[in-house]
Amino acid sequence: MMAVECAGCSRPILDRFLLHFLDKTWHSSCVKCQICRKLLDEKCFYREGKIYCREDFYRCFGPKCAGCGEGIVPQDYVRKARDKVYHLRCFACSMCSKQLSTGEVLYLQPGDDTLLCKDDYLKHHQGKTRNHLKIKQDTY
């Protein structure tokens, strides 16, 4: 009987235990996240021919923070303003870096998703009127 070839390393599988998924056979030690190389022994995510752990999959292919552009993973706490999602750490005034809170008035600049606190908005936009909104806290 001929040994089966591992889809991960192309070596024969002579081990007592092996994994079979995606219509392929793997050494249990070859199923690793494409990015962090963490051994995936319970769950994995697959896309475009590559295997990922949950965190790296969401960082690469999940929604992105409008503040920093990084991926948002399911356990991250987020805030939303209109249709934009922000990490809590990124939900801050772009001028003074003040962390914005639930229920606080803020201004979302059109075009670049820049957040401004009320004080900085009023300082820099005296006499002009813009839309403002109240924020609400959500988890993503």
XYZ file of C-alpha atoms in Angstrom:
140
model
C 0.000 0.000 0.000
C 1.330 3.407 -0.993
C 1.552 6.277 1.521
C -0.703 9.271 0.964
C 1.015 12.588 0.195
C 0.430 15.547 2.541
C -1.210 18.567 0.879
C 0.830 20.875 3.122
C 4.392 19.598 2.775
C 4.127 17.056 -0.098
C 5.840 14.376 2.026
C 4.271 10.962 2.547
C 1.986 10.617 5.555
C 3.295 7.740 7.638
C 1.801 9.015 10.910
C -0.914 7.165 12.740
C -3.142 10.275 12.672
C -3.910 12.501 9.717
C -6.427 15.160 8.802
C -8.724 15.141 5.827
C -10.383 18.364 4.722
C -10.907 20.305 1.491
C -10.730 16.919 -0.249
C -7.053 16.716 0.710
C -5.062 14.802 3.293
C -2.670 16.514 5.704
C -0.202 15.739 8.474
C -1.803 17.135 11.616
C 1.358 19.227 12.100
C 1.061 20.816 8.625
C -2.271 22.562 9.118
C -1.009 26.025 10.118
C -2.183 29.589 9.659
C -0.689 31.152 6.552
C 0.199 34.316 8.482
C 1.039 33.542 12.127
C 1.977 29.864 11.566
C -0.175 28.822 14.541
C -1.064 25.126 14.500
C -4.756 24.768 13.659
C -5.983 21.657 15.369
C -9.660 22.534 15.839
C -10.873 25.253 13.476
C -9.491 26.947 10.436
C -10.625 29.289 7.692
C -9.819 28.766 4.037
C -9.699 31.296 1.225
C -7.913 31.541 -2.107
C -5.984 28.333 -1.503
C -4.651 29.394 1.911
C -5.483 28.389 5.481
C -5.926 30.959 8.273
C -6.685 31.100 11.972
C -9.850 33.017 12.850
C -8.072 36.226 13.897
C -5.869 36.471 10.801
C -8.758 35.574 8.491
C -10.841 38.465 9.821
C -7.854 40.833 9.760
C -7.295 40.026 6.084
C -10.819 39.596 4.770
C -13.185 41.070 7.356
C -14.435 44.632 7.734
C -11.802 47.360 8.080
C -11.613 50.155 10.631
C -12.338 53.537 9.043
C -9.712 55.080 11.342
C -6.629 52.901 10.917
C -7.592 50.656 7.991
C -6.768 47.470 9.919
C -9.112 44.497 10.036
C -11.701 44.178 12.760
C -11.908 40.780 14.437
C -15.110 39.543 16.116
C -13.840 40.078 19.677
C -12.920 43.750 19.048
C -15.123 46.395 20.611
C -16.122 48.959 18.030
C -18.048 52.148 17.600
C -20.048 53.144 14.568
C -20.690 56.522 13.000
C -23.070 56.419 10.063
C -21.937 53.449 7.982
C -18.337 53.499 9.260
C -16.908 51.159 11.894
C -13.972 52.104 14.158
C -11.869 50.291 16.761
C -12.452 51.918 20.160
C -8.855 53.194 20.143
C -9.428 54.811 16.726
C -12.689 56.488 17.696
C -11.005 59.756 18.622
C -10.860 63.364 17.481
C -8.362 63.717 14.650
C -7.188 67.104 15.939
C -6.798 66.717 19.721
C -6.830 62.877 19.960
C -9.571 63.000 22.603
C -11.342 59.642 22.897
C -14.988 60.108 21.876
C -17.680 58.601 24.100
C -21.143 57.180 23.685
C -23.725 59.946 23.394
C -21.138 62.639 22.710
C -21.707 64.977 19.763
C -19.128 64.446 17.044
C -18.591 65.517 13.477
C -17.721 63.190 10.644
C -15.984 65.065 7.853
C -17.321 64.119 4.426
C -14.935 62.329 2.120
C -12.208 61.240 4.520
C -14.084 59.818 7.545
C -12.191 62.164 9.879
C -13.792 62.454 13.308
C -13.821 65.750 15.180
C -14.977 66.479 18.711
C -17.461 69.315 19.122
C -14.858 71.761 20.506
C -12.408 71.291 17.625
C -15.166 71.360 15.050
C -16.448 74.679 16.392
C -12.903 76.130 16.561
C -12.107 75.239 12.973
C -15.506 75.691 11.347
C -16.848 78.865 12.924
C -19.772 80.252 10.995
C -20.158 77.166 8.792
C -22.862 74.561 9.278
C -22.301 70.839 8.802
C -24.222 67.737 9.700
C -23.438 66.266 13.084
C -24.636 63.114 14.718
C -24.824 61.376 18.055
C -22.833 58.195 18.354
C -23.920 54.890 19.775
C -21.802 52.064 21.077
C -21.971 48.703 19.355
C -20.002 45.525 19.385
C -19.107 43.984 16.088
